[in-house]
mmCIF file of C-alpha atoms in Angstrom:
data_model
loop_
_atom_site.group_PDB
_atom_site.id
_atom_site.type_symbol
_atom_site.label_atom_id
_atom_site.label_comp_id
_atom_site.label_asym_id
_atom_site.label_seq_id
_atom_site.Cartn_x
_atom_site.Cartn_y
_atom_site.Cartn_z
ATOM 1 C CA THR U 1 0.000 0.000 0.000
ATOM 2 C CA LEU U 2 1.396 3.383 -1.023
ATOM 3 C CA SER U 3 0.231 6.452 0.912
ATOM 4 C CA LEU U 4 0.772 10.035 -0.287
ATOM 5 C CA LEU U 5 1.283 12.489 2.579
ATOM 6 C CA LEU U 6 1.373 16.278 2.331
ATOM 7 C CA LEU U 7 3.633 17.597 5.105
ATOM 8 C CA GLY U 8 4.643 20.985 6.489
ATOM 9 C CA ALA U 9 3.214 24.508 6.459
ATOM 10 C CA ALA U 10 1.249 26.032 3.576
ATOM 11 C CA ASP U 11 4.289 27.952 2.336
ATOM 12 C CA ASP U 12 6.682 24.974 2.628
ATOM 13 C CA LEU U 13 4.873 21.776 1.665
ATOM 14 C CA ARG U 14 6.539 18.401 1.083
ATOM 15 C CA LEU U 15 4.950 15.437 -0.686
ATOM 16 C CA LEU U 16 6.037 12.057 0.682
ATOM 17 C CA ALA U 17 5.162 8.736 -0.952
ATOM 18 C CA PHE U 18 5.276 6.244 1.918
ATOM 19 C CA LYS U 19 5.015 2.479 1.429
ATOM 20 C CA GLU U 20 3.061 0.874 4.258
ATOM 21 C CA VAL U 21 3.885 -2.664 5.403
ATOM 22 C CA LEU U 22 0.575 -4.440 5.999
ATOM 23 C CA ALA U 23 1.927 -7.990 5.926
ATOM 24 C CA PRO U 24 0.757 -10.379 8.685
ATOM 25 C CA MET U 25 2.111 -9.606 12.130
ATOM 26 C CA ILE U 26 3.985 -11.852 14.529
ATOM 27 C CA PHE U 27 1.818 -12.590 17.567
ATOM 28 C CA ASP U 28 2.296 -10.340 20.594
ATOM 29 C CA THR U 29 4.455 -7.859 18.667
ATOM 30 C CA GLY U 30 3.364 -4.465 17.366
ATOM 31 C CA ARG U 31 4.741 -2.620 14.349
ATOM 32 C CA ILE U 32 5.421 1.101 13.984
ATOM 33 C CA ALA U 33 7.002 3.570 11.556
ATOM 34 C CA PHE U 34 7.685 7.279 11.980
ATOM 35 C CA ILE U 35 7.347 10.333 9.705
ATOM 36 C CA ASN U 36 8.804 13.755 10.468
ATOM 37 C CA GLY U 37 6.241 16.310 9.301
ATOM 38 C CA TRP U 38 7.380 19.257 11.439
ATOM 39 C CA ALA U 39 9.565 21.706 9.506
ATOM 40 C CA GLU U 40 11.028 23.182 12.694
ATOM 41 C CA VAL U 41 12.635 19.810 13.470
ATOM 42 C CA THR U 42 15.178 19.447 10.677
ATOM 43 C CA ALA U 43 16.286 16.035 11.972
ATOM 44 C CA ALA U 44 15.276 13.807 14.869
ATOM 45 C CA GLN U 45 16.005 10.471 16.500
ATOM 46 C CA ILE U 46 13.375 8.173 17.971
ATOM 47 C CA GLY U 47 13.316 6.504 21.366
ATOM 48 C CA THR U 48 11.171 3.401 21.829
ATOM 49 C CA SER U 49 12.035 2.870 25.501
ATOM 50 C CA SER U 50 14.197 4.946 27.823
ATOM 51 C CA ASP U 51 16.902 5.359 25.144
ATOM 52 C CA VAL U 52 17.165 6.382 21.497
ATOM 53 C CA ASN U 53 16.665 3.400 19.172
ATOM 54 C CA PRO U 54 19.778 3.325 16.910
ATOM 55 C CA ALA U 55 18.089 0.956 14.452
ATOM 56 C CA ILE U 56 15.715 3.725 13.336
ATOM 57 C CA GLY U 57 18.400 6.290 12.564
ATOM 58 C CA GLN U 58 17.846 10.002 11.975
ATOM 59 C CA ILE U 59 14.643 11.203 10.307
ATOM 60 C CA ALA U 60 14.864 14.522 8.468
ATOM 61 C CA PHE U 61 11.854 16.759 7.851
ATOM 62 C CA GLY U 62 9.717 15.257 5.091
ATOM 63 C CA GLN U 63 11.157 11.763 5.541
ATOM 64 C CA GLY U 64 10.002 8.511 7.114
ATOM 65 C CA SER U 65 11.590 5.517 8.813
ATOM 66 C CA ALA U 66 11.518 1.779 8.311
ATOM 67 C CA TYR U 67 9.060 -0.178 10.430
ATOM 68 C CA VAL U 68 10.329 -1.487 13.767
ATOM 69 C CA PRO U 69 8.763 -3.974 16.193
ATOM 70 C CA LEU U 70 7.282 -2.923 19.533
ATOM 71 C CA PRO U 71 6.044 -5.327 22.205
ATOM 72 C CA VAL U 72 2.291 -5.362 22.714
ATOM 73 C CA GLY U 73 1.358 -3.363 25.812
ATOM 74 C CA THR U 74 2.703 -0.196 27.411
ATOM 75 C CA ASN U 75 5.667 1.510 25.767
ATOM 76 C CA ARG U 76 7.340 4.905 25.686
ATOM 77 C CA VAL U 77 7.930 6.709 22.368
ATOM 78 C CA PHE U 78 9.775 10.021 22.117
ATOM 79 C CA TRP U 79 11.297 12.301 19.464
ATOM 80 C CA GLN U 80 14.671 13.873 20.191
ATOM 81 C CA ARG U 81 15.967 16.743 18.073
ATOM 82 C CA VAL U 82 19.381 16.342 16.398
ATOM 83 C CA ASP U 83 21.316 19.599 16.136
ATOM 84 C CA GLY U 84 24.772 20.460 14.808
ATOM 85 C CA ASN U 85 26.431 19.258 18.014
ATOM 86 C CA GLY U 86 24.639 15.922 18.173
ATOM 87 C CA GLN U 87 21.564 15.213 20.282
ATOM 88 C CA GLY U 88 19.259 18.075 21.236
ATOM 89 C CA GLY U 89 16.216 18.239 23.456
ATOM 90 C CA ILE U 90 13.117 16.056 23.409
ATOM 91 C CA VAL U 91 10.415 17.627 21.243
ATOM 92 C CA GLN U 92 7.650 15.098 21.897
ATOM 93 C CA ASP U 93 7.218 12.326 24.462
ATOM 94 C CA ARG U 94 4.338 9.818 24.497
ATOM 95 C CA ASP U 95 4.435 7.897 27.755
ATOM 96 C CA PRO U 96 2.523 5.653 27.847
ATOM 97 C CA PHE U 97 2.170 4.616 24.226
ATOM 98 C CA ILE U 98 -0.167 1.615 24.107
ATOM 99 C CA THR U 99 0.500 -0.989 21.411
ATOM 100 C CA GLU U 100 -2.282 -3.465 20.567
ATOM 101 C CA ASN U 101 -2.110 -6.863 18.918
ATOM 102 C CA GLY U 102 -2.921 -6.807 15.200
ATOM 103 C CA LEU U 103 -2.404 -3.057 14.709
ATOM 104 C CA VAL U 104 0.224 -1.302 12.593
ATOM 105 C CA TYR U 105 1.031 2.279 13.612
ATOM 106 C CA LEU U 106 2.189 5.219 11.498
ATOM 107 C CA TYR U 107 3.306 8.015 13.855
ATOM 108 C CA ILE U 108 3.479 11.453 12.165
ATOM 109 C CA LEU U 109 5.132 14.316 14.052
ATOM 110 C CA THR U 110 3.398 17.566 13.020
ATOM 111 C CA SER U 111 4.048 19.992 15.900
ATOM 112 C CA ASP U 112 4.546 20.084 19.655
ATOM 113 C CA ARG U 113 0.849 19.243 20.021
ATOM 114 C CA ASP U 114 -0.747 15.821 19.637
ATOM 115 C CA PRO U 115 0.698 13.839 16.714
ATOM 116 C CA VAL U 116 -1.238 12.219 13.892
ATOM 117 C CA ILE U 117 -1.271 8.460 14.455
ATOM 118 C CA ILE U 118 -2.734 6.240 11.733
ATOM 119 C CA THR U 119 -3.534 2.613 12.540
ATOM 120 C CA ASP U 120 -4.289 -0.346 10.285
ATOM 121 C CA ALA U 121 -5.534 -3.753 11.380
ATOM 122 C CA VAL U 122 -3.639 -6.702 9.885
ATOM 123 C CA GLU U 123 -3.692 -10.461 10.215
ATOM 124 C CA VAL U 124 -1.900 -11.880 13.254
ATOM 125 C CA MET U 125 0.185 -15.001 12.726
ATOM 126 C CA THR U 126 -1.204 -17.501 15.216
ATOM 127 C CA ASP U 127 1.153 -20.322 14.217
ATOM 128 C CA VAL U 128 3.901 -20.393 16.809
ATOM 129 C CA ILE U 129 7.202 -22.197 16.806
ATOM 130 C CA ALA U 130 7.094 -24.820 19.519
ATOM 131 C CA LEU U 131 8.915 -28.010 20.294
ATOM 132 C CA PRO U 132 6.902 -31.214 20.816
ATOM 133 C CA THR U 133 5.535 -31.661 24.328
ATOM 134 C CA ALA U 134 4.916 -34.754 26.395
ATOM 135 C CA ALA U 135 1.347 -34.826 25.041
ATOM 136 C CA ASP U 136 2.734 -35.494 21.561
ATOM 137 C CA VAL U 137 4.573 -38.651 22.677
ATOM 138 C CA PHE U 138 2.599 -41.886 22.344
ATOM 139 C CA VAL U 139 5.162 -44.234 23.882
ATOM 140 C CA GLU U 140 6.893 -43.181 27.055
ATOM 141 C CA VAL U 141 10.616 -43.796 26.679
ATOM 142 C CA THR U 142 13.729 -42.573 28.429
ATOM 143 C CA PRO U 143 16.110 -41.274 25.752
ATOM 144 C CA ILE U 144 19.819 -41.818 26.187
ATOM 145 C CA PRO U 145 21.556 -38.435 25.826
ATOM 146 C CA ARG U 146 23.903 -38.200 22.876
ATOM 147 C CA THR U 147 26.019 -35.414 21.423
ATOM 148 C CA ARG U 148 25.330 -34.715 17.765
ATOM 149 C CA ILE U 149 26.989 -32.016 15.677
ATOM 150 C CA ARG U 150 26.571 -30.539 12.234
ATOM 151 C CA VAL U 151 29.411 -28.478 10.774
ATOM 152 C CA VAL U 152 29.021 -25.286 8.737
ATOM 153 C CA ASN U 153 31.733 -23.906 6.429
ATOM 154 C CA ALA U 154 31.934 -20.109 6.823
ATOM 155 C CA LEU U 155 35.636 -19.688 5.936
ATOM 156 C CA TYR U 156 36.194 -16.238 4.504
ATOM 157 C CA GLU U 157 38.240 -17.529 1.544
ATOM 158 C CA GLN U 158 35.340 -19.888 0.666
ATOM 159 C CA LEU U 159 37.637 -22.945 0.563
ATOM 160 C CA PRO U 160 36.405 -26.507 1.268
ATOM 161 C CA PHE U 161 37.639 -28.601 4.191
ATOM 162 C CA ASP U 162 37.428 -32.014 5.864
ATOM 163 C CA PHE U 163 36.214 -32.213 9.457
ATOM 164 C CA VAL U 164 37.018 -35.050 11.867
ATOM 165 C CA ALA U 165 35.660 -35.152 15.432
ATOM 166 C CA ASN U 166 36.587 -37.776 18.026
ATOM 167 C CA GLY U 167 37.946 -39.945 15.222
ATOM 168 C CA GLU U 168 34.635 -39.791 13.303
ATOM 169 C CA ILE U 169 34.515 -38.241 9.820
ATOM 170 C CA VAL U 170 31.814 -35.573 10.060
ATOM 171 C CA ALA U 171 32.352 -33.948 6.653
ATOM 172 C CA THR U 172 34.605 -34.332 3.614
ATOM 173 C CA ASN U 173 35.189 -31.598 1.040
ATOM 174 C CA LEU U 174 32.547 -29.427 2.724
ATOM 175 C CA GLY U 175 32.039 -26.335 0.563
ATOM 176 C CA TYR U 176 31.548 -22.730 1.637
ATOM 177 C CA GLY U 177 27.992 -22.012 2.760
ATOM 178 C CA GLN U 178 27.243 -25.704 3.245
ATOM 179 C CA ALA U 179 26.386 -27.765 6.324
ATOM 180 C CA SER U 180 27.079 -31.401 7.052
ATOM 181 C CA ALA U 181 24.470 -33.862 8.242
ATOM 182 C CA LEU U 182 24.042 -34.362 11.998
ATOM 183 C CA VAL U 183 26.614 -36.902 13.182
ATOM 184 C CA GLU U 184 26.327 -38.662 16.539
ATOM 185 C CA LEU U 185 29.491 -38.646 18.669
ATOM 186 C CA GLY U 186 28.345 -40.345 21.879
ATOM 187 C CA ASP U 187 27.877 -38.750 25.295
ATOM 188 C CA PHE U 188 30.879 -36.399 25.073
ATOM 189 C CA ILE U 189 31.052 -32.708 25.964
ATOM 190 C CA THR U 190 34.761 -32.370 25.086
ATOM 191 C CA VAL U 191 35.479 -33.480 21.530
ATOM 192 C CA PRO U 192 38.919 -33.518 19.822
ATOM 193 C CA VAL U 193 38.566 -31.909 16.386
ATOM 194 C CA SER U 194 40.771 -31.701 13.301
ATOM 195 C CA ILE U 195 40.036 -29.491 10.272
ATOM 196 C CA ALA U 196 42.117 -29.771 7.093
ATOM 197 C CA GLN U 197 41.849 -28.843 3.455
ATOM 198 C CA PRO U 198 41.169 -31.891 1.251
ATOM 199 C CA GLY U 199 44.397 -33.791 0.571
ATOM 200 C CA ALA U 200 46.468 -31.696 3.003
ATOM 201 C CA SER U 201 48.675 -33.430 5.564
ATOM 202 C CA VAL U 202 48.805 -30.459 7.964
ATOM 203 C CA PRO U 203 45.485 -29.447 9.568
ATOM 204 C CA LEU U 204 44.225 -25.875 9.554
ATOM 205 C CA ILE U 205 43.239 -26.305 13.183
ATOM 206 C CA GLN U 206 43.479 -29.129 15.704
ATOM 207 C CA ARG U 207 42.072 -28.697 19.191
ATOM 208 C CA ASP U 208 39.342 -29.714 21.619
ATOM 209 C CA LEU U 209 35.790 -28.517 21.072
ATOM 210 C CA ARG U 210 34.201 -27.925 24.485
ATOM 211 C CA LEU U 211 30.410 -28.076 24.692
ATOM 212 C CA LEU U 212 28.144 -26.972 27.533
ATOM 213 C CA GLU U 213 26.272 -30.264 27.791
ATOM 214 C CA VAL U 214 25.304 -33.327 25.804
ATOM 215 C CA GLY U 215 22.937 -32.394 22.966
ATOM 216 C CA ASP U 216 22.694 -31.141 19.384
ATOM 217 C CA TYR U 217 25.047 -28.407 18.155
ATOM 218 C CA SER U 218 25.871 -26.479 15.004
ATOM 219 C CA VAL U 219 29.628 -25.901 14.750
ATOM 220 C CA TYR U 220 30.654 -22.915 12.623
ATOM 221 C CA VAL U 221 34.160 -22.825 11.133
ATOM 222 C CA TYR U 222 35.061 -19.257 10.150
ATOM 223 C CA GLY U 223 37.848 -16.693 9.834
ATOM 224 C CA ALA U 224 40.814 -16.664 7.457
ATOM 225 C CA VAL U 225 42.702 -19.830 6.508
ATOM 226 C CA GLY U 226 45.747 -18.687 8.477
ATOM 227 C CA ASP U 227 43.644 -17.911 11.542
ATOM 228 C CA VAL U 228 40.749 -20.374 11.638
ATOM 229 C CA SER U 229 38.201 -20.097 14.438
ATOM 230 C CA MET U 230 35.451 -22.444 15.541
ATOM 231 C CA ILE U 231 32.344 -21.871 17.651
ATOM 232 C CA ALA U 232 29.442 -24.138 18.621
ATOM 233 C CA PHE U 233 25.853 -23.040 19.255
ATOM 234 C CA SER U 234 23.331 -25.325 20.909
ATOM 235 C CA ASP U 235 20.413 -26.409 18.727
ATOM 236 C CA GLN U 236 18.451 -27.915 21.600
ATOM 237 C CA GLY U 237 15.855 -25.132 21.383
ATOM 238 C CA LEU U 238 15.799 -25.010 17.581
ATOM 239 C CA ALA U 239 12.384 -26.083 16.271
ATOM 240 C CA LEU U 240 12.594 -27.615 12.808
ATOM 241 C CA GLY U 241 9.620 -28.429 10.590
ATOM 242 C CA SER U 242 7.265 -25.808 12.068
ATOM 243 C CA ALA U 243 4.618 -24.555 9.603
ATOM 244 C CA PRO U 244 5.723 -20.929 9.235
ATOM 245 C CA PRO U 245 9.281 -20.727 7.894
ATOM 246 C CA SER U 246 11.704 -19.418 10.500
ATOM 247 C CA ALA U 247 15.092 -17.711 10.645
ATOM 248 C CA ARG U 248 17.898 -16.778 13.004
ATOM 249 C CA VAL U 249 21.109 -14.778 12.559
ATOM 250 C CA ILE U 250 24.604 -16.099 13.332
ATOM 251 C CA ASN U 251 27.037 -13.203 13.859
ATOM 252 C CA LEU U 252 30.579 -14.516 13.316
ATOM 253 C CA ALA U 253 32.243 -11.096 13.064
ATOM 254 C CA GLY U 254 35.468 -10.747 15.019
ATOM 255 C CA ASP U 255 35.036 -7.012 15.635
ATOM 256 C CA ALA U 256 33.257 -6.337 18.928
ATOM 257 C CA SER U 257 31.710 -3.141 17.546
ATOM 258 C CA ILE U 258 29.633 -4.987 14.949
ATOM 259 C CA THR U 259 25.999 -5.509 15.909
ATOM 260 C CA LEU U 260 23.524 -6.787 13.354
ATOM 261 C CA GLY U 261 19.836 -6.596 12.606
ATOM 262 C CA LEU U 262 17.558 -8.493 10.244
ATOM 263 C CA ALA U 263 14.838 -6.854 8.151
ATOM 264 C CA ASP U 264 12.091 -8.052 5.810
ATOM 265 C CA ALA U 265 10.819 -6.247 2.698
ATOM 266 C CA GLU U 266 8.708 -6.851 -0.382
ATOM 267 C CA ALA U 267 10.512 -8.809 -3.080
ATOM 268 C CA THR U 268 12.581 -6.828 -5.585
ATOM 269 C CA ASP U 269 14.205 -7.769 -8.882
ATOM 270 C CA PRO U 270 17.297 -9.943 -8.191
ATOM 271 C CA ASN U 271 19.167 -7.926 -10.852
ATOM 272 C CA THR U 272 18.622 -4.619 -9.033
ATOM 273 C CA PRO U 273 21.973 -2.934 -8.221
ATOM 274 C CA SER U 274 23.045 -2.634 -4.606
ATOM 275 C CA GLY U 275 21.605 0.322 -2.723
ATOM 276 C CA GLY U 276 25.101 1.507 -1.732
ATOM 277 C CA THR U 277 26.245 2.580 1.705
ATOM 278 C CA ALA U 278 23.978 5.574 2.383
ATOM 279 C CA PRO U 279 22.658 5.493 5.975
ATOM 280 C CA GLY U 280 19.067 4.460 6.504
ATOM 281 C CA ILE U 281 17.023 1.361 5.763
ATOM 282 C CA PRO U 282 14.513 1.968 2.939
ATOM 283 C CA ILE U 283 10.885 2.799 3.671
ATOM 284 C CA GLY U 284 8.660 -0.275 3.475
ATOM 285 C CA THR U 285 10.992 -2.575 5.394
ATOM 286 C CA LEU U 286 10.282 -4.252 8.711
ATOM 287 C CA LEU U 287 12.988 -4.940 11.289
ATOM 288 C CA LEU U 288 12.633 -8.517 12.559
ATOM 289 C CA LEU U 289 15.713 -8.686 14.799
ATOM 290 C CA GLN U 290 18.227 -6.199 16.163
ATOM 291 C CA ASN U 291 21.235 -5.885 18.489
ATOM 292 C CA ILE U 292 22.789 -9.256 17.601
ATOM 293 C CA GLY U 293 26.302 -9.076 19.043
ATOM 294 C CA VAL U 294 29.491 -10.693 17.779
ATOM 295 C CA GLN U 295 29.955 -14.454 18.093
ATOM 296 C CA SER U 296 26.336 -14.919 19.092
ATOM 297 C CA VAL U 297 23.131 -16.376 17.719
ATOM 298 C CA SER U 298 19.792 -14.584 17.656
ATOM 299 C CA PRO U 299 16.480 -16.084 18.780
ATOM 300 C CA GLN U 300 14.624 -18.169 16.210
ATOM 301 C CA ILE U 301 11.735 -16.145 14.755
ATOM 302 C CA PRO U 302 8.941 -16.918 12.265
ATOM 303 C CA THR U 303 9.065 -15.168 8.883
ATOM 304 C CA PHE U 304 6.197 -14.196 6.605
ATOM 305 C CA GLY U 305 6.940 -16.892 4.036
ATOM 306 C CA GLY U 306 6.772 -16.712 0.259
ATOM 307 C CA VAL U 307 9.065 -14.647 -1.936
ATOM 308 C CA ARG U 308 10.525 -11.739 0.066
ATOM 309 C CA ASP U 309 13.691 -9.657 0.369
ATOM 310 C CA LEU U 310 15.785 -10.377 3.457
ATOM 311 C CA ILE U 311 18.198 -7.660 4.627
ATOM 312 C CA VAL U 312 21.146 -7.943 7.024
ATOM 313 C CA VAL U 313 21.551 -4.560 8.747
ATOM 314 C CA ASP U 314 24.913 -3.241 9.977
ATOM 315 C CA GLN U 315 23.708 -1.338 13.041
ATOM 316 C CA ARG U 316 26.978 0.586 13.409
ATOM 317 C CA THR U 317 25.974 2.705 10.427
ATOM 318 C CA ASN U 318 22.314 1.674 9.990
ATOM 319 C CA THR U 319 23.056 0.441 6.452
ATOM 320 C CA GLU U 320 22.370 -2.697 4.443
ATOM 321 C CA ALA U 321 25.258 -5.127 4.889
ATOM 322 C CA ALA U 322 23.661 -7.719 2.604
ATOM 323 C CA ARG U 323 20.351 -8.070 0.781
ATOM 324 C CA PHE U 324 18.929 -11.363 -0.481
ATOM 325 C CA ARG U 325 16.494 -10.319 -3.200
ATOM 326 C CA SER U 326 13.401 -12.389 -4.062
ATOM 327 C CA PHE U 327 14.324 -15.160 -1.635
ATOM 328 C CA ASN U 328 11.697 -17.916 -1.444
ATOM 329 C CA PHE U 329 10.856 -18.859 2.161
ATOM 330 C CA VAL U 330 9.444 -22.385 2.036
ATOM 331 C CA SER U 331 6.928 -23.562 4.625
ATOM 332 C CA SER U 332 8.281 -25.853 7.383
ATOM 333 C CA THR U 333 11.883 -24.790 6.626
ATOM 334 C CA HIS U 334 14.309 -23.045 8.976
ATOM 335 C CA TYR U 335 17.009 -20.679 7.666
ATOM 336 C CA ASP U 336 20.291 -19.675 9.307
ATOM 337 C CA VAL U 337 21.568 -16.287 8.099
ATOM 338 C CA VAL U 338 25.335 -16.551 8.634
ATOM 339 C CA VAL U 339 27.417 -13.349 8.652
ATOM 340 C CA THR U 340 31.241 -13.197 8.599
ATOM 341 C CA TYR U 341 33.750 -10.332 8.572
ATOM 342 C CA LEU U 342 37.471 -9.787 8.052
ATOM 343 C CA PRO U 343 38.757 -6.551 9.639
ATOM 344 C CA LEU U 344 41.530 -6.156 7.034
ATOM 345 C CA GLU U 345 38.969 -5.964 4.237
ATOM 346 C CA GLY U 346 36.257 -4.262 6.281
ATOM 347 C CA VAL U 347 33.480 -6.106 4.438
ATOM 348 C CA LEU U 348 30.598 -8.084 5.895
ATOM 349 C CA ARG U 349 29.655 -11.221 3.960
ATOM 350 C CA ALA U 350 26.510 -13.311 4.433
ATOM 351 C CA PHE U 351 24.856 -16.494 3.200
ATOM 352 C CA ILE U 352 21.608 -18.322 3.966
ATOM 353 C CA LEU U 353 21.576 -21.962 5.017
ATOM 354 C CA PRO U 354 18.254 -23.887 4.930
ATOM 355 C CA TYR U 355 17.396 -26.773 7.267
#
């Protein structure tokens, strides 16, 4: 849906074409976007709690923001002026701001008086990601705990490797952006591991992999060939095969300043050139995840499904780090969005891995 908004005073009008996101909403989460229609506020930042939300960025007069999630219930929303020296004073503060299930909000700042707030009702996704419960089990059994691992190749040079754990061959000639099958290793939490390029006699890395407890893990091999790193994330809470397709972000950047977000947008032509490095996420996008720190994994979230654009956001600069155009999200499939980074090149790289 495209809305045309006339903003400003009679002698200084701006016409803004704003694309509304009326896709189904994740249960118990609101959705809001902001438009600066007050000419006296040349630029502003938005707070969605007690602090400014860096994912929204600065909004100049006559411009709008991407959509961001808000929890259903009582929130605080404020506008803070940005002047030549950085942050200025608060020009509008709505506390409380009540967010309801199934409503999308468009908050338009027009003056220091009450804002214009437009709401639209949308479908709420009632399918939730859940692991099987005891009620789903027909035969009561006592499982014997086992450690199982799958290995993911995220080497920056995109070279294949062989992976051996506890004497078991987990993967051979595993290509970049690929994952091995789950391999059972017994009831171990400390596993000796060797990683080598195919046919090489000297391993790239040889050390113990220490796990928190017996269970299922995804092991990510990343970094440069001369400085290979390895990290394991537990998959015990990962629900596979749920009806709505789901996603999570794996941040393998080695720079502690890099935090990531994940955004959804309507599908665009795969041949469209990159949007460049200008700050700001385009209007019509919806932030699904934010503040994903280095060497960490985000929560698993449902996606809208179908053919969509998926955007990895570099929250240091509020820019697109990667955009997967016209990606087809298949029902009952989970997707890992894996992001790597080499400080010497200063470039974030990402790929999507389906399960």
